[in-house]
Short mmCIF file of N, CA and C in Angstrom, two decimals:
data_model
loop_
_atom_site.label_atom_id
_atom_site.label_comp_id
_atom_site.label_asym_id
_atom_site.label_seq_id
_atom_site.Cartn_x
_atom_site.Cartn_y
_atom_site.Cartn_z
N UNK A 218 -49.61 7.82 -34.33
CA UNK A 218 -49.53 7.54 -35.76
C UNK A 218 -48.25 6.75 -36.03
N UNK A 219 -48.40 5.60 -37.05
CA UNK A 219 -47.37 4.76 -37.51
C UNK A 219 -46.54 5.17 -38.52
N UNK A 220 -45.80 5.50 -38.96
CA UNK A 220 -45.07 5.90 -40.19
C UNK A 220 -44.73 4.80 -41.25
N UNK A 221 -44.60 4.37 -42.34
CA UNK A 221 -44.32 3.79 -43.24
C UNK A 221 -42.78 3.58 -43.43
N UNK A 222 -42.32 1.95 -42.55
CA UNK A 222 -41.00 2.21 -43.02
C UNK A 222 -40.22 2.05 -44.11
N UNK A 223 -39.68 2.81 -43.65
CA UNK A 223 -38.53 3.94 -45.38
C UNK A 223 -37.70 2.60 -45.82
N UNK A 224 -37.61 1.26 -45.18
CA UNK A 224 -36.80 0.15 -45.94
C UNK A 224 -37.66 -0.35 -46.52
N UNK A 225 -38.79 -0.55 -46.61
CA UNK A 225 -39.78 -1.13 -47.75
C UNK A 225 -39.70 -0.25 -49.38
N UNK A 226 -40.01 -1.33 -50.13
CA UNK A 226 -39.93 -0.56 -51.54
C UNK A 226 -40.92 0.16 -51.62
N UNK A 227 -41.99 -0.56 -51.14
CA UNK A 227 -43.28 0.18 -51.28
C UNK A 227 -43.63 1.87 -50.50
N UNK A 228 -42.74 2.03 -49.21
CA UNK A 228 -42.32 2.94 -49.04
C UNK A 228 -41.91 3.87 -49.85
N UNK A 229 -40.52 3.61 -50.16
CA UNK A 229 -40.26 4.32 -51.33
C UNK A 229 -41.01 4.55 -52.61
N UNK A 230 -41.35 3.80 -52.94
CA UNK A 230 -42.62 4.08 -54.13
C UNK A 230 -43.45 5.05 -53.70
N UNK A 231 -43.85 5.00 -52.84
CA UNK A 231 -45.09 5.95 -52.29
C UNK A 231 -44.43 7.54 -52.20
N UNK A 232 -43.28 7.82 -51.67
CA UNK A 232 -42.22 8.61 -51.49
C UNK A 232 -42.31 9.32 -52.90
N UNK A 233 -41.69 8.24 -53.93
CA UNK A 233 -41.45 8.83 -55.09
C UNK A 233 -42.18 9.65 -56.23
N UNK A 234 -44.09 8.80 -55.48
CA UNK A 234 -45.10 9.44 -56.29
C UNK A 234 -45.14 11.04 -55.42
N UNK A 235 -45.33 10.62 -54.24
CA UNK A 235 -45.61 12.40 -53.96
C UNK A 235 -44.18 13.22 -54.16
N UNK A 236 -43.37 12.78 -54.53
CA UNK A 236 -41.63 13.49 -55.16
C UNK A 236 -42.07 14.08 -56.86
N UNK A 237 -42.60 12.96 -57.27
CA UNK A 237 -42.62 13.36 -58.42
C UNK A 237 -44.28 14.38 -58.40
N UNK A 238 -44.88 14.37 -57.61
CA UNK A 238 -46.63 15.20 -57.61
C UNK A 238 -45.61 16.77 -57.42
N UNK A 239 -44.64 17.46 -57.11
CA UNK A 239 -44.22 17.95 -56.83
C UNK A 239 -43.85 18.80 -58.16
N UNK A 240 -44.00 20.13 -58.08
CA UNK A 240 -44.04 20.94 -59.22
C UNK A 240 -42.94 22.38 -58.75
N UNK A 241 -42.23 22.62 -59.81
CA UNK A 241 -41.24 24.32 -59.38
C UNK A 241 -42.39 25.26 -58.91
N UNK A 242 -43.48 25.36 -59.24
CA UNK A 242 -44.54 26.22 -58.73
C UNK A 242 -45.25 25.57 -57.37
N UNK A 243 -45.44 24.55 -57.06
CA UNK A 243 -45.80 24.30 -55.73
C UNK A 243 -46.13 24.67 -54.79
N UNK A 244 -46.90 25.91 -53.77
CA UNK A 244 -47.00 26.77 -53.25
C UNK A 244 -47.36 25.89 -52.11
N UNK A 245 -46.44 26.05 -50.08
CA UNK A 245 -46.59 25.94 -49.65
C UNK A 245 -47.49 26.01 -48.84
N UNK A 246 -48.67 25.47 -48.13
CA UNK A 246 -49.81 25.38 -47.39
C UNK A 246 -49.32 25.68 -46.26
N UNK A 247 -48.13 25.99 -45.35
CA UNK A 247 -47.77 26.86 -44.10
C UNK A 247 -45.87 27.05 -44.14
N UNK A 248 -45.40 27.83 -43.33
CA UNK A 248 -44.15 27.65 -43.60
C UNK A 248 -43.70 29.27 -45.03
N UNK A 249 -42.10 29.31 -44.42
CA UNK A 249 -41.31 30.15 -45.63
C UNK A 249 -40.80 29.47 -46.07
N UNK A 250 -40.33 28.41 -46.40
CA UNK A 250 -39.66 27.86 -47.41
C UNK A 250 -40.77 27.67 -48.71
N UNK A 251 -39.67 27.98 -50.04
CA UNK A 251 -40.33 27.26 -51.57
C UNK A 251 -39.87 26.34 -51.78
N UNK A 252 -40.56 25.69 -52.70
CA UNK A 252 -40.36 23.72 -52.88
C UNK A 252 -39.06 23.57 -53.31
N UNK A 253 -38.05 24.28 -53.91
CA UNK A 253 -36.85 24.21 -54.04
C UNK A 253 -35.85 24.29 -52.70
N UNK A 254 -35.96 24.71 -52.02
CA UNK A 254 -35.57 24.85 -50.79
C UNK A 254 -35.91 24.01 -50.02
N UNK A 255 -37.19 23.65 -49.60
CA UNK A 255 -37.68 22.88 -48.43
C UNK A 255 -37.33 21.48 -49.31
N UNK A 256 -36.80 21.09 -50.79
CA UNK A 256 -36.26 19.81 -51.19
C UNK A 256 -34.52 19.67 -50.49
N UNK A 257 -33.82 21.15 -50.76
CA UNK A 257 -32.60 20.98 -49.89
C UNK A 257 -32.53 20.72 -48.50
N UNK A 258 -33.68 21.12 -48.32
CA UNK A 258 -34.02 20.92 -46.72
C UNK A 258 -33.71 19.54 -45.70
N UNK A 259 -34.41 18.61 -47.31
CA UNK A 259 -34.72 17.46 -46.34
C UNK A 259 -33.34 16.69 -47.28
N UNK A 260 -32.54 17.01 -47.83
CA UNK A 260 -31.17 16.34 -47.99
C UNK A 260 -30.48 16.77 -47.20
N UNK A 261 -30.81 17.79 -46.32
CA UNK A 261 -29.37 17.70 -45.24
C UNK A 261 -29.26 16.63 -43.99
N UNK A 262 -30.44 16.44 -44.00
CA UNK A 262 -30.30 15.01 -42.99
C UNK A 262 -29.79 14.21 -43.74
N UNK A 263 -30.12 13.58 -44.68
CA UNK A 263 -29.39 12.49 -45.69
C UNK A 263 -27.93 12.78 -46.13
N UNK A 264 -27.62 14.02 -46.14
CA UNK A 264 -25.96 14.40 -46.31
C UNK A 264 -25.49 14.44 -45.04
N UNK A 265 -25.87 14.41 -43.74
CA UNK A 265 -25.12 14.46 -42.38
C UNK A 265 -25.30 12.88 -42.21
N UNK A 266 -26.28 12.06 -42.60
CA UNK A 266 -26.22 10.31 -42.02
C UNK A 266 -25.07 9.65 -42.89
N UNK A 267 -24.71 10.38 -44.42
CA UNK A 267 -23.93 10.12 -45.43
C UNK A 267 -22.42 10.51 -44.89
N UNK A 268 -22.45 11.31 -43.83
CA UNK A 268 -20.68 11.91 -43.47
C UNK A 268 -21.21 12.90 -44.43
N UNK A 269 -21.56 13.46 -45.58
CA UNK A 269 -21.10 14.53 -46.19
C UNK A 269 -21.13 16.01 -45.90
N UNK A 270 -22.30 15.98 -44.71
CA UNK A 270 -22.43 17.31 -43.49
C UNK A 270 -21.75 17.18 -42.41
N UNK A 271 -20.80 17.71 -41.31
CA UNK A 271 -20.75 17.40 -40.64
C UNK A 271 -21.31 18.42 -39.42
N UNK A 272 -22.00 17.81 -38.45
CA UNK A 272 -22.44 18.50 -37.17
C UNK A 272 -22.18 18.41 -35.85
N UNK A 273 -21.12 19.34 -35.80
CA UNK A 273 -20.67 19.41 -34.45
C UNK A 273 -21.33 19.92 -32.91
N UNK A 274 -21.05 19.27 -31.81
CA UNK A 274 -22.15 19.40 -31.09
C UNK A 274 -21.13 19.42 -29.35
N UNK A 275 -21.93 20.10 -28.78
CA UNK A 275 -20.92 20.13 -27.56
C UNK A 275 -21.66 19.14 -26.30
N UNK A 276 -20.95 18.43 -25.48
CA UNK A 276 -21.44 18.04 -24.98
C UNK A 276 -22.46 17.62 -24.23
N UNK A 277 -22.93 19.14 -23.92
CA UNK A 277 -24.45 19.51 -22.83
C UNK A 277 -25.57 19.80 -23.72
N UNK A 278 -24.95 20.28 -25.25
CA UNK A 278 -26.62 20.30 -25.79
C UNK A 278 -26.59 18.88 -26.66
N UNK A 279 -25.61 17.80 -26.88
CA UNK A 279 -26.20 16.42 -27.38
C UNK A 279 -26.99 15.92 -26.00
N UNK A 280 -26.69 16.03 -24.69
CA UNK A 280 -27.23 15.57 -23.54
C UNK A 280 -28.29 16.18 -23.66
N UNK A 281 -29.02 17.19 -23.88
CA UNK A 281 -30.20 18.28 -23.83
C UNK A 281 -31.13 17.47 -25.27
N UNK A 282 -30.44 17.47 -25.95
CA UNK A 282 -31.09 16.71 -27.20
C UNK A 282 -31.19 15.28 -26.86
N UNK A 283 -30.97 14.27 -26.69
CA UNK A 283 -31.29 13.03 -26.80
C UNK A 283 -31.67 12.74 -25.23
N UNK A 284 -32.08 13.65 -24.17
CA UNK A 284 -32.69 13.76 -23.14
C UNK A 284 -34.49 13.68 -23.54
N UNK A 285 -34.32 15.46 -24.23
CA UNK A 285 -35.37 16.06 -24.21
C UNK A 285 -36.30 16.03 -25.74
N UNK A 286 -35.28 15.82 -26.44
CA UNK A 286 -35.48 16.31 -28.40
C UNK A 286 -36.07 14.71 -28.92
N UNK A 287 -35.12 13.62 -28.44
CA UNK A 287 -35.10 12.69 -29.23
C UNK A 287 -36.35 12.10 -29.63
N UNK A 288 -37.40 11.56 -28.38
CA UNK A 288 -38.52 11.28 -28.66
C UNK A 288 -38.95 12.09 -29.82
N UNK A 289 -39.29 13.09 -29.67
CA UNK A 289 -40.26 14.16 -30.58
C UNK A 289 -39.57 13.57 -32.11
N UNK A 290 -37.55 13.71 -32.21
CA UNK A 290 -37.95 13.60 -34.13
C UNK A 290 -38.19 11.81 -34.77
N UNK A 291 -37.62 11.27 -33.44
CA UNK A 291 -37.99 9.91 -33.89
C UNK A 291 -39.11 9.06 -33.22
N UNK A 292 -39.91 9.88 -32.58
CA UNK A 292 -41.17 9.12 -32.46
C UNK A 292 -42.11 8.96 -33.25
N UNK A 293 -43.75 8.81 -32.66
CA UNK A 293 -44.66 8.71 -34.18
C UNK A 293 -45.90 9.85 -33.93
N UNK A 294 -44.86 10.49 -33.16
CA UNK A 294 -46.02 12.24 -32.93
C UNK A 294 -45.95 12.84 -34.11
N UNK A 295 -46.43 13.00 -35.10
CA UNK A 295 -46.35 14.30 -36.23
C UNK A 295 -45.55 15.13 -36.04
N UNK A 296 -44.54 15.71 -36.48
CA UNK A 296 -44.07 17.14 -36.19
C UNK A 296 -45.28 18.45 -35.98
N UNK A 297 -45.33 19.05 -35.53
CA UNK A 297 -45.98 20.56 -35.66
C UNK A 297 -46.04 21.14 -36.88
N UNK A 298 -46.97 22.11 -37.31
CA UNK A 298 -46.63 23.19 -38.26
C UNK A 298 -45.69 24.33 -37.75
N UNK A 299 -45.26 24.84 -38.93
CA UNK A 299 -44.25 25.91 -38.14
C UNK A 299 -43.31 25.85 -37.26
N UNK A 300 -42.80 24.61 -36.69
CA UNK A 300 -41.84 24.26 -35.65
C UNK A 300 -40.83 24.95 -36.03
N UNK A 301 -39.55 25.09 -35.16
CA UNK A 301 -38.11 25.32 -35.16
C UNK A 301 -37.42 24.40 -35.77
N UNK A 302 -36.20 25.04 -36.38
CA UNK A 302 -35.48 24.41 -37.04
C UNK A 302 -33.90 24.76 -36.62
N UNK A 303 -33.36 23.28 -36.22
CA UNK A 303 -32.14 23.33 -36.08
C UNK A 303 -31.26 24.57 -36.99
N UNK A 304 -30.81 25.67 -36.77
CA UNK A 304 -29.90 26.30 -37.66
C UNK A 304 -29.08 25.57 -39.13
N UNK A 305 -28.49 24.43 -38.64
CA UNK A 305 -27.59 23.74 -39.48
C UNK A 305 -28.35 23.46 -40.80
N UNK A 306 -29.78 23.42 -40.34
CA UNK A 306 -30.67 22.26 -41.34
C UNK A 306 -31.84 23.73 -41.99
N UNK A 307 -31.41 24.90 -41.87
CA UNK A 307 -32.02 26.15 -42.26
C UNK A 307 -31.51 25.96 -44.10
N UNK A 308 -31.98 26.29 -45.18
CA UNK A 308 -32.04 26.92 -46.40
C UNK A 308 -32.55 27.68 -46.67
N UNK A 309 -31.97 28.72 -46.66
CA UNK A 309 -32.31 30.27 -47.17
C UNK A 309 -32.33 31.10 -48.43
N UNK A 310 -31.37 30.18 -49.21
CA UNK A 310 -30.76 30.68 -50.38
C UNK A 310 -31.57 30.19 -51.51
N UNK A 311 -31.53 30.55 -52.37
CA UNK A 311 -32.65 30.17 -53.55
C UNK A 311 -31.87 28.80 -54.36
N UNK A 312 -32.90 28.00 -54.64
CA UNK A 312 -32.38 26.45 -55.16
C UNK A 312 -32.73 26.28 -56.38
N UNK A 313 -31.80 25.07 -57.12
CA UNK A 313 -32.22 25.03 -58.45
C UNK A 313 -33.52 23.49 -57.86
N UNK A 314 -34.68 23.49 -58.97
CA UNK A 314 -35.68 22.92 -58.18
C UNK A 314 -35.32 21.34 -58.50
N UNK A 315 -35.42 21.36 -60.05
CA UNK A 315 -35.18 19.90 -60.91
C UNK A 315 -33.35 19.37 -60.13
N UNK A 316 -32.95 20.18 -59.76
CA UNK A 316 -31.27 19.62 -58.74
C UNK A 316 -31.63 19.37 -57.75
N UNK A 317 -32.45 19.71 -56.99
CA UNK A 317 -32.93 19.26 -55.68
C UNK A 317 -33.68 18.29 -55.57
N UNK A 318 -34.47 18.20 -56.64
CA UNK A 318 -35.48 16.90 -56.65
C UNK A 318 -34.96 15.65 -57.40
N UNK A 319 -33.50 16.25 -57.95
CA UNK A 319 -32.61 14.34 -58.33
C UNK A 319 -32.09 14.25 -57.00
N UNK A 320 -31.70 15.39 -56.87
CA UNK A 320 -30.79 15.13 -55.32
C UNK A 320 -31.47 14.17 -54.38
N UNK A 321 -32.66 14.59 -53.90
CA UNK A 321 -33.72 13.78 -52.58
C UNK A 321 -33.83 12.73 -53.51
N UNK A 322 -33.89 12.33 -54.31
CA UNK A 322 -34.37 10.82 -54.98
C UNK A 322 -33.25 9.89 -54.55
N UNK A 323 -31.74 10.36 -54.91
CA UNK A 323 -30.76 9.99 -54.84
C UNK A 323 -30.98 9.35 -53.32
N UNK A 324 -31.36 10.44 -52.71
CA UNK A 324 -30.89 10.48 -51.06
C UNK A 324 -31.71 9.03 -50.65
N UNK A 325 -33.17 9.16 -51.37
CA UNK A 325 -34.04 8.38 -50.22
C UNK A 325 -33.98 6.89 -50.96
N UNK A 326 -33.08 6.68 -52.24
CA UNK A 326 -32.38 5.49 -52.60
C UNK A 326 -31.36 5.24 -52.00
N UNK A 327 -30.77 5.89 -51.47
CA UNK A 327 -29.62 5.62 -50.82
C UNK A 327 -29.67 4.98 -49.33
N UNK A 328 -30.94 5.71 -48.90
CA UNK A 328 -31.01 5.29 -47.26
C UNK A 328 -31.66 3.68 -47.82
N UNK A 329 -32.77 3.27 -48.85
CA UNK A 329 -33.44 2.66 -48.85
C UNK A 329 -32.28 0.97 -49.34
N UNK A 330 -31.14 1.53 -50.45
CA UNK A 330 -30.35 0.14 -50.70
C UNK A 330 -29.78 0.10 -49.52
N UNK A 331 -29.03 0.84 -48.65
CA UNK A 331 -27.76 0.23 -47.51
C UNK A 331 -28.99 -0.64 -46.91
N UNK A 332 -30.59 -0.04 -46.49
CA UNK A 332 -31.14 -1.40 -45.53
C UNK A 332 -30.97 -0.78 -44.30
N UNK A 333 -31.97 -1.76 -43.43
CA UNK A 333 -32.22 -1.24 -42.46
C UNK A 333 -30.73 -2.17 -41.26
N UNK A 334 -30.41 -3.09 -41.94
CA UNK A 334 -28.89 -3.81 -41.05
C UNK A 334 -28.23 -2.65 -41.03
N UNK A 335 -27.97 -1.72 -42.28
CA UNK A 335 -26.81 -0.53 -42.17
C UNK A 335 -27.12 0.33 -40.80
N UNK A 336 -28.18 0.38 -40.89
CA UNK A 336 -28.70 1.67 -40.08
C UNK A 336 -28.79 1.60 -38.63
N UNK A 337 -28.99 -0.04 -38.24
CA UNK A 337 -29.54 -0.65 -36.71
C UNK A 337 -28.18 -0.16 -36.34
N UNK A 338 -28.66 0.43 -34.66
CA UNK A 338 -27.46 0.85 -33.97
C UNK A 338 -26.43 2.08 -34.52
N UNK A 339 -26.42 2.63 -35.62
CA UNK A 339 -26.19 3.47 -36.54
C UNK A 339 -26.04 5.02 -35.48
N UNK A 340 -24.90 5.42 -35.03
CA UNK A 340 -25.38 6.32 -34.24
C UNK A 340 -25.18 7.83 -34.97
N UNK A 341 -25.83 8.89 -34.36
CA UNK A 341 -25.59 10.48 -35.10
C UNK A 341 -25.29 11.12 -33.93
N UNK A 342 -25.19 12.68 -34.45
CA UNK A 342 -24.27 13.44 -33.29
C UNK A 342 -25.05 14.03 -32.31
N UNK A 343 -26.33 14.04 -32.79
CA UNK A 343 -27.20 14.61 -31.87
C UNK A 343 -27.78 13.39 -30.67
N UNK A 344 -28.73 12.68 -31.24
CA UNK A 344 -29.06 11.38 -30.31
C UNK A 344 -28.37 10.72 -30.10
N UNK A 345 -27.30 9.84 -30.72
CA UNK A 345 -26.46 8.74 -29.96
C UNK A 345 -27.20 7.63 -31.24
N UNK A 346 -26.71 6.84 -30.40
CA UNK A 346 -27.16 5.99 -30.97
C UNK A 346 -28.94 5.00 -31.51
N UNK A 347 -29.00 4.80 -33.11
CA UNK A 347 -30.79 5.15 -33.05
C UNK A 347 -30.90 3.23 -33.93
N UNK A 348 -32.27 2.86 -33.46
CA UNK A 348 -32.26 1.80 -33.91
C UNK A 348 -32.85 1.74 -35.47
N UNK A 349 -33.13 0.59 -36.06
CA UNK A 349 -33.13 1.26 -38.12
C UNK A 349 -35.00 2.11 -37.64
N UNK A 350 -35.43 1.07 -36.78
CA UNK A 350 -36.64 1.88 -36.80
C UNK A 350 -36.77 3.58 -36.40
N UNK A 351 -36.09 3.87 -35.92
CA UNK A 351 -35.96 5.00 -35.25
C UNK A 351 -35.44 5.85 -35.88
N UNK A 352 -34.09 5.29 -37.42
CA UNK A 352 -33.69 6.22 -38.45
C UNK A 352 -35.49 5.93 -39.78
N UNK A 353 -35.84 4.70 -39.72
CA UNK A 353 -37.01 5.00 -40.49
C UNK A 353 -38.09 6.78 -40.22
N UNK A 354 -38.12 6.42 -38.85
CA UNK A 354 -39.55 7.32 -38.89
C UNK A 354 -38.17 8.73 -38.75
N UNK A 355 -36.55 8.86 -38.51
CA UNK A 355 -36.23 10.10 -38.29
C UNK A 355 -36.40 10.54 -40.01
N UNK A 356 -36.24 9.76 -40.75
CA UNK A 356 -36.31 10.20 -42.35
C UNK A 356 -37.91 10.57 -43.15
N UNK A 357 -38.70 9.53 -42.77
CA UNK A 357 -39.98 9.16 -42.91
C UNK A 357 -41.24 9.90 -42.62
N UNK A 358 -40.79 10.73 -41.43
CA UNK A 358 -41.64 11.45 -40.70
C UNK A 358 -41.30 12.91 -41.34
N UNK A 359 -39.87 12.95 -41.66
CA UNK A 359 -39.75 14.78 -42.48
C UNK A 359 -40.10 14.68 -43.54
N UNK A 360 -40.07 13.46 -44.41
CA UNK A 360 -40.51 13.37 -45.35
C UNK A 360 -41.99 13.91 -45.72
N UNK A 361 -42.79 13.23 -44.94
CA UNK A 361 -44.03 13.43 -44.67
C UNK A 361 -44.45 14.59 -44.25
N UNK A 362 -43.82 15.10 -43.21
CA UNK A 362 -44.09 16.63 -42.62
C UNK A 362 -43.97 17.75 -44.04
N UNK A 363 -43.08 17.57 -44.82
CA UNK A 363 -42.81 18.80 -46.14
C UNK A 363 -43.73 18.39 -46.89
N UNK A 364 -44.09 16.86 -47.32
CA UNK A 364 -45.01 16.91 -48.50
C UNK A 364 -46.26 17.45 -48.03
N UNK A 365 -46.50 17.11 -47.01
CA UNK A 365 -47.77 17.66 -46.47
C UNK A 365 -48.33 19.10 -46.47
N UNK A 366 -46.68 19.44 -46.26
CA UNK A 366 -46.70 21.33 -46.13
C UNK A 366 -46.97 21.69 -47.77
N UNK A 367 -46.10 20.86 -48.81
CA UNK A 367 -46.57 21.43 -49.86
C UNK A 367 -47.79 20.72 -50.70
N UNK A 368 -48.70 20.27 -49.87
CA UNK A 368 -49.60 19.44 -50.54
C UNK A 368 -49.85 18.12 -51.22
N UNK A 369 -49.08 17.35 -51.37
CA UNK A 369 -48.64 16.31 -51.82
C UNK A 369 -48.51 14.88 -50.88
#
């Protein structure tokens, strides 16, 4: 499967309709997270590519990750239902919903003005270094994986 890349407007447009199909009542189709949560969810990747998370990582498990991990979040395999979740990128705590859903708007404008020049070669702490296509489908593909979970 191809993912829709996240530097097109039309991308984003598409993004923004199933953002906005998105309701405080929303009831997840698999998964514990509620739509307030699983919206903080997917800003913590966008606050760690931003510097505003930081994730520290020790040598042998970034080698273990961009060995073994990397394909899977930036390829064009679907994620799983129910998969594991990095600890860092866990929300547990109860969210305000309408703050979370300016928040991700913010976020996926933000990845979408810097462009995909910002991003080429762009490296993170886990993989190393990722090309813009490779931050497209790492954003694009969670995107897709939550709306899906909540119907949308």
């Amino acid at each position: 499967m191809s993912y829709p890349y996240i530097f097109d407007a039309d991308t984003l447009e598409q993004n923004k309709v199933r953002l906005d199909a998105l309701t405080k009542d929303t009831q997840p189709l698999w998964g514990k997270m509620n739509v307030a949560q699983m919206l903080a969810h997917l800003s913590v990747s966008y606050d760690v590519a931003q510097g505003k998370t930081k994730v520290k990582m020790n040598p042998l498990m970034r080698f273990f990750l961009k060995t073994f991990i990397k394909k899977g979040v930036v390829g064009n395999k679907p994620y799983p239902k129910n998969g594991r979740t990095a600890p860092y990128f866990l929300v547990v705590d109860e969210r305000d919903f309408e703050g979370e859903k300016k928040k991700l708007l913010e976020n996926m404008k933000w990845v979408f003005n810097k462009g995909e020049t910002f991003f080429e070669g762009r490296p993170t702490e886990s993989f190393g270094k990722l090309t813009s296509k490779e931050w497209s489908n790492l954003f694009q593909k969670h995107l897709d994986h939550h709306f899906k979970q909540f119907g949308v």
